Coordinates of C-alpha atoms and ligand atoms in Angstrom, one line a residue:
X49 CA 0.0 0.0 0.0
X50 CA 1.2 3.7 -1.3
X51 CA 1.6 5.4 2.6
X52 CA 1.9 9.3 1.5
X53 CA 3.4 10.4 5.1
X54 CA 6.1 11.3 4.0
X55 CA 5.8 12.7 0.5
X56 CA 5.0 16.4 1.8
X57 CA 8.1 18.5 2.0
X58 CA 7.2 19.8 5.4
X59 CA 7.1 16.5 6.6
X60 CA 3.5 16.8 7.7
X61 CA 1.9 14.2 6.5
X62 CA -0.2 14.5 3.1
X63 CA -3.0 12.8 2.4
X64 CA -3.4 14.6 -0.8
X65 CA -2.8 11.6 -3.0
X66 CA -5.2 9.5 -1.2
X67 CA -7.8 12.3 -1.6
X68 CA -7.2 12.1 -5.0
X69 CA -9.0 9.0 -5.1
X70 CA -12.0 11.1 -3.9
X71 CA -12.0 12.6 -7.2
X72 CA -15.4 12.1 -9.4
X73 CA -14.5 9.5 -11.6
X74 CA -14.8 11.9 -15.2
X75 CA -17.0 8.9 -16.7
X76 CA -19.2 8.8 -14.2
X77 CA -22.2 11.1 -14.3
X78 CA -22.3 12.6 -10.6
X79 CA -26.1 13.3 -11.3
X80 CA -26.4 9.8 -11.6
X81 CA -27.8 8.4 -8.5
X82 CA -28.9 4.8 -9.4
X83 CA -25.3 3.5 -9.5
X84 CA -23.6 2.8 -6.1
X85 CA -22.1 5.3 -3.8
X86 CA -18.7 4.1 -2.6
X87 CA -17.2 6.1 0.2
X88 CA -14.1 7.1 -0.2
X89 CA -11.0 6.9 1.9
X90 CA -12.1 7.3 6.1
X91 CA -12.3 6.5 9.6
X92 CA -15.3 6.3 12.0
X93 CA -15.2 6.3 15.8
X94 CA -17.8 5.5 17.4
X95 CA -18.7 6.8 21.4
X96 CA -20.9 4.7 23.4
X97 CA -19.6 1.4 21.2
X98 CA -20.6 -0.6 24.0
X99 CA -24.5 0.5 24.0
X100 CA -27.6 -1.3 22.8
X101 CA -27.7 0.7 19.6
X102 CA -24.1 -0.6 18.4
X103 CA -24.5 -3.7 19.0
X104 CA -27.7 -4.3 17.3
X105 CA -27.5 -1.8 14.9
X106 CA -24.1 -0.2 14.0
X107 CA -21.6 -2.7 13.9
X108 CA -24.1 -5.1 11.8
X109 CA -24.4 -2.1 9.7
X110 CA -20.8 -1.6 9.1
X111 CA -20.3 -5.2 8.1
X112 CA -23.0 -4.8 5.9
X113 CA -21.7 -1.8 4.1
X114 CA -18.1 -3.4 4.0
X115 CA -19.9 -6.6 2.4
X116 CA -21.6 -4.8 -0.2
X117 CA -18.3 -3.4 -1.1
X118 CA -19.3 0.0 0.0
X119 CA -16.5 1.0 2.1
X120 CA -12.7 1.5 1.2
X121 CA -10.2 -0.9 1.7
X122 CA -8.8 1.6 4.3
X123 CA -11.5 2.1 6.7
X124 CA -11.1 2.1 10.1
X125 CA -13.1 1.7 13.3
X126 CA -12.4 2.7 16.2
X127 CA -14.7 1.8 19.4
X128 CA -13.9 4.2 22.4
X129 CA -15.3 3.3 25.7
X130 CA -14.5 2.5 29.5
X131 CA -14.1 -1.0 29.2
X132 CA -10.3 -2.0 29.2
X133 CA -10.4 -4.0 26.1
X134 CA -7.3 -5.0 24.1
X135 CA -7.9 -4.7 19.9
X136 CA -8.5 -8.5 19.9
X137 CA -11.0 -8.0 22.6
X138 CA -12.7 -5.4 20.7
X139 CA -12.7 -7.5 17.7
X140 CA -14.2 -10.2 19.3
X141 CA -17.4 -8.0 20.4
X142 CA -17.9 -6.9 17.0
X143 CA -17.6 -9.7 15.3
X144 CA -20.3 -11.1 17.9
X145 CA -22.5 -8.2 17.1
X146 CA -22.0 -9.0 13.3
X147 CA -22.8 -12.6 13.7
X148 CA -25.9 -12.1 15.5
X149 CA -27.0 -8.9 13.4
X150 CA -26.1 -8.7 9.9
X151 CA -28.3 -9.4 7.0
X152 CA -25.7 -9.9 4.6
X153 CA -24.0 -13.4 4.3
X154 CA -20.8 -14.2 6.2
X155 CA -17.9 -13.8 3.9
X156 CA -14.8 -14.2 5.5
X157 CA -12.0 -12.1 3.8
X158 CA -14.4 -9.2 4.2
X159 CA -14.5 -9.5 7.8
X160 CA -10.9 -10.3 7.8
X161 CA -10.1 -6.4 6.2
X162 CA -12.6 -5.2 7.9
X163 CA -10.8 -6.3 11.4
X164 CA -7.5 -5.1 10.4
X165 CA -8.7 -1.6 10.5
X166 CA -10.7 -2.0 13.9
X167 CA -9.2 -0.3 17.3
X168 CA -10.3 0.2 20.9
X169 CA -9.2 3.6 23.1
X170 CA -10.1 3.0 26.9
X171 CA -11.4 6.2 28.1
X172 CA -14.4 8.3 29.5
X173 CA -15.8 11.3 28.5
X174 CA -13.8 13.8 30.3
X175 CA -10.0 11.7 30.3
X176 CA -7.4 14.6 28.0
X177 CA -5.1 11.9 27.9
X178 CA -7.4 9.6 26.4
X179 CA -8.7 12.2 23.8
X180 CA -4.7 12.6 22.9
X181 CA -4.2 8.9 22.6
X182 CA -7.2 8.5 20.5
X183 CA -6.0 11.5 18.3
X184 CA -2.9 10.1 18.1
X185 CA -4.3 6.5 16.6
X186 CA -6.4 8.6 14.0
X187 CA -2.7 10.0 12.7
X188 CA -1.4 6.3 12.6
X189 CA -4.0 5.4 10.8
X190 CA -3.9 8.4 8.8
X191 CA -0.4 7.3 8.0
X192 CA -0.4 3.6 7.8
X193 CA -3.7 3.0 6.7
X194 CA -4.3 5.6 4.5
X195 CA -7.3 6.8 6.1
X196 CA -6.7 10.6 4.3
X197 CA -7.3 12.2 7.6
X198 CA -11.4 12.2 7.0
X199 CA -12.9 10.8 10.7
X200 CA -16.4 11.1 11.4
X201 CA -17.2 10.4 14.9
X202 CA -20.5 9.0 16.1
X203 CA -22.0 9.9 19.5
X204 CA -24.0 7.0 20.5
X205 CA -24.4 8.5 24.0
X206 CA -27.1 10.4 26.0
X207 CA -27.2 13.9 25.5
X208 CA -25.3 14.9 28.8
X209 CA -22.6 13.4 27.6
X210 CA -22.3 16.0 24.5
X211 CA -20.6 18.7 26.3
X212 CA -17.6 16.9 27.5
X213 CA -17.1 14.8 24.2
X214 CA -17.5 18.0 21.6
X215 CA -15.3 19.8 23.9
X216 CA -12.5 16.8 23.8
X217 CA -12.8 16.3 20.3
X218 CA -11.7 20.2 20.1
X219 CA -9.1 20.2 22.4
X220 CA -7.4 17.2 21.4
X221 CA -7.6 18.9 17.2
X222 CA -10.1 15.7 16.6
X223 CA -12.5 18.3 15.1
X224 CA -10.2 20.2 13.3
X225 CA -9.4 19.4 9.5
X226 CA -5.5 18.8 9.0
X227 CA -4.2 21.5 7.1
X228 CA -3.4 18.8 4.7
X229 CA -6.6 18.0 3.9
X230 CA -9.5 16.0 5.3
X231 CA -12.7 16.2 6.5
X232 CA -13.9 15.9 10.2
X233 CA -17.7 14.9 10.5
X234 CA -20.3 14.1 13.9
X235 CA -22.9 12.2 13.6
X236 CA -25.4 12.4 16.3
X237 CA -28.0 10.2 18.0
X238 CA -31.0 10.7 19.3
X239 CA -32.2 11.9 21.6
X240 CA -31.6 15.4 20.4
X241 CA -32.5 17.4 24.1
X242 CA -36.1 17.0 25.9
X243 CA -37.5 20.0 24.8
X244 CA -36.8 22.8 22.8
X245 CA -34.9 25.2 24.9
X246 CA -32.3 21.6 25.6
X247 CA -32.1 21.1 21.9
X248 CA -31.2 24.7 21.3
X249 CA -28.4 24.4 24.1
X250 CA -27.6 21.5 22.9
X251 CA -27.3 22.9 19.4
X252 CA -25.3 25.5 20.3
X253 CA -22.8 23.1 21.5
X254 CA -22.4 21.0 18.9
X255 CA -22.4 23.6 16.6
X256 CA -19.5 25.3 18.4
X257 CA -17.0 23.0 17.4
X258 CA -18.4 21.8 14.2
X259 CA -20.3 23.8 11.5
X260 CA -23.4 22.7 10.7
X261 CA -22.7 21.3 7.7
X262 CA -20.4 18.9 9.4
X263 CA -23.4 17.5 11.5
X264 CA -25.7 14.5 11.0
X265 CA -28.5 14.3 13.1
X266 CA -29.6 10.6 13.0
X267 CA -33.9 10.1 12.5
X268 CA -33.3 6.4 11.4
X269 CA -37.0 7.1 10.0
X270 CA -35.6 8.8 7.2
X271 CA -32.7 5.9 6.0
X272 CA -35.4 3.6 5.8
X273 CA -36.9 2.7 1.9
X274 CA -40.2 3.0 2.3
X275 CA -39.9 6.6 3.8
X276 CA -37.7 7.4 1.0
X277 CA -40.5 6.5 -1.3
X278 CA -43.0 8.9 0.0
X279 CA -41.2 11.1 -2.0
X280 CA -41.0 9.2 -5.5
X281 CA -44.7 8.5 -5.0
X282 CA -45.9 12.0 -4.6
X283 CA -43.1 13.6 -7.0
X284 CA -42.1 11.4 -9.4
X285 CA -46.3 10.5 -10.4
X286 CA -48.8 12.5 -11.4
X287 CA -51.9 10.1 -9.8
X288 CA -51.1 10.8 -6.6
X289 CA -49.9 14.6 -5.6
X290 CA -52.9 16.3 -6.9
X291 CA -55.1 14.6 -4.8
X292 CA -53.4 15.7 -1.3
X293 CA -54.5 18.2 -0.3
X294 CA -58.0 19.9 2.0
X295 CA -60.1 19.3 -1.1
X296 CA -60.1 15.5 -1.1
X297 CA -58.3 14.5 2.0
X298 CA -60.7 14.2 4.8
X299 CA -57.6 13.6 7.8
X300 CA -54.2 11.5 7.7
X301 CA -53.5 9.3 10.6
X302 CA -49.7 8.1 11.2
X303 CA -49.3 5.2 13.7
X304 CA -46.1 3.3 14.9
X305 CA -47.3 0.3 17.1
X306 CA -44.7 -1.8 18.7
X307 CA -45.0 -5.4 20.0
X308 CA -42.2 -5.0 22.1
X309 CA -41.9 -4.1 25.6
X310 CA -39.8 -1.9 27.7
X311 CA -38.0 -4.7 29.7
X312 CA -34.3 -3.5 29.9
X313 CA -34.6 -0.2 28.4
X314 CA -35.6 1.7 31.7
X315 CA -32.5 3.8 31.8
X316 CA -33.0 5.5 28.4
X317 CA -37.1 5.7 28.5
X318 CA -38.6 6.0 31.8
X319 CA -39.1 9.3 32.7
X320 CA -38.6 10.2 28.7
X321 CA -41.7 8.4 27.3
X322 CA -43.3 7.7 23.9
X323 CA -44.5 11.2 22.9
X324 CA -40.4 12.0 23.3
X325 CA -39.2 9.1 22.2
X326 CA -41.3 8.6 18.7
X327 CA -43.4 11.7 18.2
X328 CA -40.7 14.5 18.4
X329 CA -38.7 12.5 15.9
X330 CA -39.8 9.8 13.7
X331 CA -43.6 10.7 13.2
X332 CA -43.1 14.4 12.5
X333 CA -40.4 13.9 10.1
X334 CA -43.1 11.7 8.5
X335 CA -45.7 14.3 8.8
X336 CA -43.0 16.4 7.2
X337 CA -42.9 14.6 4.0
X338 CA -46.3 13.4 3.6
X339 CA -47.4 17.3 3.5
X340 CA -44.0 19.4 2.5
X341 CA -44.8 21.1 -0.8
X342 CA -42.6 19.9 -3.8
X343 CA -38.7 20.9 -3.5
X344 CA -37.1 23.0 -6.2
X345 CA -34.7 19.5 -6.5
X346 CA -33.4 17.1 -4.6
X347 CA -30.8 18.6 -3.1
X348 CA -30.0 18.8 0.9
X349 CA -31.0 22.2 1.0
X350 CA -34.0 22.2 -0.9
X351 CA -35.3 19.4 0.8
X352 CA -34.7 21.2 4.2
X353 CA -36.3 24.3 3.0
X354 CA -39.4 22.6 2.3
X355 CA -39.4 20.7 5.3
X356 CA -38.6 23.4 7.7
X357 CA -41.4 25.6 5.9
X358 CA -44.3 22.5 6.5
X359 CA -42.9 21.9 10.5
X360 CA -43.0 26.0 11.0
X361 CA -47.0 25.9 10.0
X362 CA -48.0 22.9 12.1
X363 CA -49.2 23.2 15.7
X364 CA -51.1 20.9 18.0
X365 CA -54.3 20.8 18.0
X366 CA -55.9 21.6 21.6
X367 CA -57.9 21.2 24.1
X368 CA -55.3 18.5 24.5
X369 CA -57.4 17.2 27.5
X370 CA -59.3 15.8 24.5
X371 CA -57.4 15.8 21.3
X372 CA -54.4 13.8 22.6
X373 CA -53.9 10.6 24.7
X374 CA -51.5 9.0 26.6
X375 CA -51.5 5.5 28.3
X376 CA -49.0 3.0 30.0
X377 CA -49.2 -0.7 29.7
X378 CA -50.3 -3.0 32.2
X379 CA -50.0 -6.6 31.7
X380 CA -51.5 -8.6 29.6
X381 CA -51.2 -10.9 26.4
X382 CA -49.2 -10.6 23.8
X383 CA -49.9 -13.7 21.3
X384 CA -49.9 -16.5 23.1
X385 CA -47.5 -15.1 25.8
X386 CA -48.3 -13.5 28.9
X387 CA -46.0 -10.4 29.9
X388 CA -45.5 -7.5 32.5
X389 CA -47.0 -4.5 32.4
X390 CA -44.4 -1.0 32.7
X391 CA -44.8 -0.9 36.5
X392 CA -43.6 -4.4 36.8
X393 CA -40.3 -4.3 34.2
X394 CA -37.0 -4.0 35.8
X395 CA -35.7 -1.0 36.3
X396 CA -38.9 1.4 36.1
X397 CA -39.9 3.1 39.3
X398 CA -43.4 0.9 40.2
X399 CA -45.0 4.3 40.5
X400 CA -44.0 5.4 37.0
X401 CA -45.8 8.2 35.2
X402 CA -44.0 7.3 31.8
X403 CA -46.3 6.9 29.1
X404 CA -45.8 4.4 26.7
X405 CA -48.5 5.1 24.4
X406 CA -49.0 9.0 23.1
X407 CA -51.8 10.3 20.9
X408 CA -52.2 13.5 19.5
X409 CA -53.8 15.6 16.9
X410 CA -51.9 18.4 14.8
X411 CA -53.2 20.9 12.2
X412 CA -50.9 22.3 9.5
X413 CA -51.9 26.3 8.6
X414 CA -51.3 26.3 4.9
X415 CA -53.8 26.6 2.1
X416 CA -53.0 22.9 1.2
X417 CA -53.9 21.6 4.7
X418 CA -55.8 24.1 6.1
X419 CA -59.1 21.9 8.4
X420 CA -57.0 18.9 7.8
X421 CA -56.4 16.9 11.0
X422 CA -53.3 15.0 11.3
X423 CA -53.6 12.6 14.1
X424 CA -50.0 11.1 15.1
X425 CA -49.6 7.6 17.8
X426 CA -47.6 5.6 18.8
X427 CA -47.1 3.0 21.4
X428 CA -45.3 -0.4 22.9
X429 CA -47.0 -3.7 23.4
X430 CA -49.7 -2.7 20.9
X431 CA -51.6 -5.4 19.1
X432 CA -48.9 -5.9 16.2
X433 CA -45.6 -4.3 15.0
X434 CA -46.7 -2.0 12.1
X435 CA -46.0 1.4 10.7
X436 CA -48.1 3.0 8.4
X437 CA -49.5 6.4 7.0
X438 CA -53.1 6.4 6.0
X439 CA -54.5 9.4 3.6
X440 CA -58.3 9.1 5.0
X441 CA -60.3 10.5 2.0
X442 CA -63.9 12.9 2.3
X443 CA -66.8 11.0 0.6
X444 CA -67.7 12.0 -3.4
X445 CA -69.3 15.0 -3.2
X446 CA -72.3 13.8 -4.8
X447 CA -73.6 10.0 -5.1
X448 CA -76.4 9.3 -7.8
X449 CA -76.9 5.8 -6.6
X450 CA -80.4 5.0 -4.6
X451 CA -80.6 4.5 -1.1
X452 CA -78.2 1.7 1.1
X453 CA -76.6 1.0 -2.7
X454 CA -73.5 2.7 -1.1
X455 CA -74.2 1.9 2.3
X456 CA -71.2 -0.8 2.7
X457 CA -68.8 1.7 1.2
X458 CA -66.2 2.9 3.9
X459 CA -63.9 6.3 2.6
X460 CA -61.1 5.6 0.0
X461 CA -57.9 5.3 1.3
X462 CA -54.5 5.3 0.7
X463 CA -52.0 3.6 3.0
X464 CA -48.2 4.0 2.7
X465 CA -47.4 1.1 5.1
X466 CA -43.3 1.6 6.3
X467 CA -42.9 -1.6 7.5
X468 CA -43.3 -4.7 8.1
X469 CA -45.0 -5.9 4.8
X470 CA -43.4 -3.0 2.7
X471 CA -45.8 -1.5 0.5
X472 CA -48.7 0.7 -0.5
X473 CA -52.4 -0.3 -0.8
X474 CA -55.9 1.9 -2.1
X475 CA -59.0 1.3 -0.9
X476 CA -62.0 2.4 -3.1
X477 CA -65.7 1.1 -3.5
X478 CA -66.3 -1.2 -6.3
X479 CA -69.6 -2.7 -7.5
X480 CA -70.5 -6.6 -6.4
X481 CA -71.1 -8.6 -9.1
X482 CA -74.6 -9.0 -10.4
X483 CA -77.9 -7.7 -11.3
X484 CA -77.9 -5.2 -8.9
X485 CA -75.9 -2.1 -7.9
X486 CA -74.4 -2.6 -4.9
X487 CA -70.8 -1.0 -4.3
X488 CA -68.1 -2.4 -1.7
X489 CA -65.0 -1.4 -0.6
X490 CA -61.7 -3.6 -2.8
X491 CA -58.4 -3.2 -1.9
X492 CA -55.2 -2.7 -4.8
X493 CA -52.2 -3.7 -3.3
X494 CA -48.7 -3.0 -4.0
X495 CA -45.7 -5.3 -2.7
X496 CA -41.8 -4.0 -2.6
X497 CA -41.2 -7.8 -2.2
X498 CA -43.5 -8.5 -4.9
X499 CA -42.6 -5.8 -6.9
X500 CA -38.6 -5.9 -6.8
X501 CA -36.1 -8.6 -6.3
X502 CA -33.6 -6.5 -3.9
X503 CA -33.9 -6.7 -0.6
X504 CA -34.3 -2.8 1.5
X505 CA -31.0 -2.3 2.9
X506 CA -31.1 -1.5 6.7
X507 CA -31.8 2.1 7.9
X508 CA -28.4 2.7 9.8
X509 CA -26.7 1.2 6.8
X510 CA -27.8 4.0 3.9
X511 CA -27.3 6.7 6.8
X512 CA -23.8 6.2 7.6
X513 CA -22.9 5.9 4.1
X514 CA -24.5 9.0 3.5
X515 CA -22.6 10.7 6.6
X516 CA -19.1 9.2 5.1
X517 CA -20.6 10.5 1.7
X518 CA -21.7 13.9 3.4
X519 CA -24.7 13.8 1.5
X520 CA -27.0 15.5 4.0
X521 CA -30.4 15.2 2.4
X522 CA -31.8 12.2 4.9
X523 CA -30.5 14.3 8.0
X524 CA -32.7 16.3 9.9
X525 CA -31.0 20.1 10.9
X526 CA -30.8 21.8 13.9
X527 CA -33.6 23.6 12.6
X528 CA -35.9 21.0 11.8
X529 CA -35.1 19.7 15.8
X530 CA -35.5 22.8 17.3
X531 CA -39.0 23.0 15.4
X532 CA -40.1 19.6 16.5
X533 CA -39.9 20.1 19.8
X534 CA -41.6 23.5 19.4
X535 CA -44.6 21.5 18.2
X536 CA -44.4 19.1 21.0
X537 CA -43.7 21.6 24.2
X538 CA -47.0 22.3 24.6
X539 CA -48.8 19.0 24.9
X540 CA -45.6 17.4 27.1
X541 CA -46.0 20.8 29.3
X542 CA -50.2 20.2 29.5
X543 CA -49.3 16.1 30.4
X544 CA -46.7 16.9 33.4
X545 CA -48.6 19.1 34.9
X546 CA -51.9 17.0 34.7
X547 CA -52.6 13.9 35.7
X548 CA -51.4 10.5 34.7
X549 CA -51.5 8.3 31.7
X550 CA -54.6 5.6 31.3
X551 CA -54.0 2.3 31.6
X552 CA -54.0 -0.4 29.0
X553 CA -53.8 -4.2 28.4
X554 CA -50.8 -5.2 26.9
X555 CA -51.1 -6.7 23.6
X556 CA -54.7 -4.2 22.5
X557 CA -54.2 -1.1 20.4
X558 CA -53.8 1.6 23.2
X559 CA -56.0 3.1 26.3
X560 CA -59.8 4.1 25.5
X561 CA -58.8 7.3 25.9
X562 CA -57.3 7.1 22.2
X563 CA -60.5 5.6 20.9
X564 CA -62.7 8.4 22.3
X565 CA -60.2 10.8 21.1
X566 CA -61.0 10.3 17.6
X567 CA -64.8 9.3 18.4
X568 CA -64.9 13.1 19.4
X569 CA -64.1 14.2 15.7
X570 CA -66.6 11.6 14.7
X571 CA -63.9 9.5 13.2
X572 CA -61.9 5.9 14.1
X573 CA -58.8 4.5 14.1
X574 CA -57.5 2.2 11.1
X575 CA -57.0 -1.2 12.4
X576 CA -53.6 -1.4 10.7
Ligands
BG6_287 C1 -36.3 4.1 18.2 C2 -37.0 4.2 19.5 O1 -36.0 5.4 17.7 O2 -37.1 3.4 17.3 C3 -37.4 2.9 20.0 O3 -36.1 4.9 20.5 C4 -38.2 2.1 19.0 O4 -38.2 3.0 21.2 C5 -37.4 2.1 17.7 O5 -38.3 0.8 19.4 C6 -38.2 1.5 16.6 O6 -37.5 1.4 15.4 P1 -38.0 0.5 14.2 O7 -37.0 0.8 13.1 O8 -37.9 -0.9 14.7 O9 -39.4 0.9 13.9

């Protein structure tokens, strides 16, 4: 391998030969995004390697991207964490995490390049020494590895832990770009603050030490396909666009139902909830797309723009004592299984006030949307796992068919559905066979797995190539953050200072509360 350190005639080292391979490839049509991205020469180190989220998530992801032959021969990964491990160690607990997790088949001489560039740094958040050994690795690496001096560092920790790592990384000159070239990137997790006076400060923080343009804001919502889609079907077709919109769409419900419980998780969620936890993020970036107006092209910052301007019109819709819902889980059945309710789980406070279901109506004040209720939930040890976005449509305005010939027909409907079961179904009456007119309601039903042979590549995967890429557009800003909590505030505020969450049954779809929420607007809940 070429190792450029000492090419420069100042001795620094110069990675400018390795950047070189950055270069768009002159045959290659850089508007041209159907081909695939291949990052270039680069490093990632990852706080918090030892959490949950990299375990199940990240490293899998990694191997996945390394697999597909999406990463450079040079990349690096460098875990940094309390425990004492050696490199072998380290290896060992990815290569466990990659076992377990990745979707991709085990190949062994990509795991085998893939370890050769994986380190461990023992440290905690506030250590300087640490900081300068890690710094000092990222230079060996730099040099001997040929990682070109671009590091992106992930922050897989909870936001307290911000501060003191954005203010090593300066210190030590982690954030800084050599002055022989390189680029220095954070990507963070969520959760971005609690509200949105902790996002700002939180902002401001981050922000000090690296531009925003250098920051990615993980809302795995946004890496995953089916989200993506919501903007091919409403921009790329002329069926569907015209129709959203006050005139035909009667309300839009967005749910995220869980199976899973909270078991183990008590240290991240109690005391943060769902409304925090999924709302904030996930289901108003959703909302974001579903109503955003069309960008001038799909570029980061157009795709912002729009976003920012939808998230800026829409407010909750109150009295909240009746437009939203909140409810915690008590035990029950799920399937076949009997399980805990929230109260019972280790690790939550028996008299917890945490909600794990959260249900609440927005309005968006645009000429578009205007009257349009959006009605967001979400919730844990629901009846199934399913995501989906329904586009609830108002009757025809007229029907010239005789009385009870319509009587069976429900509203058309289009759901997006995000997972599982990718895909996209319309509901609309059709006649019944026969001598008569009767209409019914038929479902049309489109399948990615029906429809394509490739298989969705895992959310974490597209967004940390994107991050090595620095192709922003799947990225919420601090703006976009700020916003969402903005939206939020006011129904969390109303919630603390009022009473406590309903029960429900493990393994239903949410307290009664929920159900009378909608009854009040003379509307249900789609049984997803
Ligand atoms: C995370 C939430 O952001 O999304 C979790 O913190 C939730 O509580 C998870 O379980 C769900 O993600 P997915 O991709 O399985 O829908």
């Amino acid at each position: 391998m070429t190792t450029p350190a000492d090419s420069s005639p100042s001795g620094d080292p110069d990675f400018r030969d390795l950047n070189d391979l950055q270069r768009p490839n002159p045959l290659r049509d850089e508007f041209d995004k159907r081909l695939p991205r291949i990052a270039g020469p680069c490093g990632l180190v990852i706080f918090g390697v030892t959490g949950d989220l990299a375990r199940k998530k990240l490293l899998p992801a990694i191997y996945d991207l390394a697999n597909r032959g999406l990463l450079p021969p040079s990349f690096s990964l460098i875990g940094y964490g309390r425990r004492p491990w050696s490199k072998a160690e380290f290896e060992q607990q990815v290569l466990s995490a990659v076992r377990d997790k990745a979707r991709t088949p085990w190949r062994q001489g990509v795991w085998d390049r893939l370890a050769e560039g994986i380190h461990f740094v023992t440290g905690d958040f506030t250590n300087d020494a640490a900081f300068d050994r890690l710094a000092e690795l990222t230079r060996t690496l730099d040099r001997e590895r040929g990682t070109a001096g671009n590091w992106a560092y992930y922050l897989s920790v909870p936001p307290e832990h911000f501060p003191s790592v954005c203010h090593q990384l300066e210190r030590s000159g982690l954030a800084d770009s050599p002055r022989s070239g390189g680029w220095r990137r954070v990507v963070i997790e969520k959760p971005f603050g609690h509200d949105e006076r902790s996002a700002r400060e939180l902002n401001a923080i981050v922000n000090k030490v690296f531009p925003e343009s250098s920051v990615f804001r993980i809302d795995h919502y946004l890496g995953k396909e089916t989200v993506q889609n919501i903007l091919a079907l409403r921009f790329a077709n002329q069926l569907f666009d015209p129709l959203f919109n006050s005139h035909y769409v009667d309300h839009v419900q967005i749910t995220m139902a869980e199976d899973i419980g909270l078991g183990g998780r008590a240290g991240y969620y109690d005391g943060i909830g769902a409304a925090r936890d999924v709302i904030q993020n996930h289901l108003l970036q959703l909302l974001a797309l579903i109503a955003m107006e069309e960008p001038v092209a799909f570029n980061p910052a157009e795709l912002q723009a729009e976003k920012v301007k939808v998230l800026r019109a829409t407010r909750p819709v109150g009295p909240f004592l009746k437009t939203t819902a909140r409810g915690q889980y008590t035990s029950g059945w799920q399937g076949s299984q009997r399980v805990k309710g929230l109260r019972q789980e280790e690790g939550f406070d028996p008299e917890s006030t945490t909600e794990t279901f959260a249900a609440a109506t927005f309005e968006i004040s645009s000429r578009r949307w205007a009257g349009v209720p959006f009605y967001l939930r979400t919730g844990k040890r629901l009846g199934r796992r399913v995501t989906e976005i329904a586009l609830v449509f108002k009757d025809a305005p007229h029907l010239p068919f005789g009385q009870g010939q319509t009587a069976a027909q429900g509203n058309n409907m289009l759901v997006i559905r995000v997972q599982p079961d990718e895909g996209m179904l319309m509901r609309f009456g059709s006649k019944v066979p026969g001598s008569g007119m009767e209409v019914r309601d038929v479902n049309m039903d489109f399948s990615y797995s029906e429809a394509f042979t490739e298989e969705s590549p895992e959310a974490y995967e597209r967004l940390i190539l994107d991050a090595l890429l620095d192709e922003a557009s799947l990225f919420p800003t601090n703006e976009e953050v700020e916003l969402s909590w903005r939206i939020l505030d006011p129904i969390l505020t109303q919630w603390a200072e009022h009473g406590r969450p309903d029960d429900y049954p493990a393994g239903t779809w949410g307290p009664a509360s929920a159900r009378e929420m909608l009854a009040r607007d003379g509307r249900e809940w789609r049984r997803p």
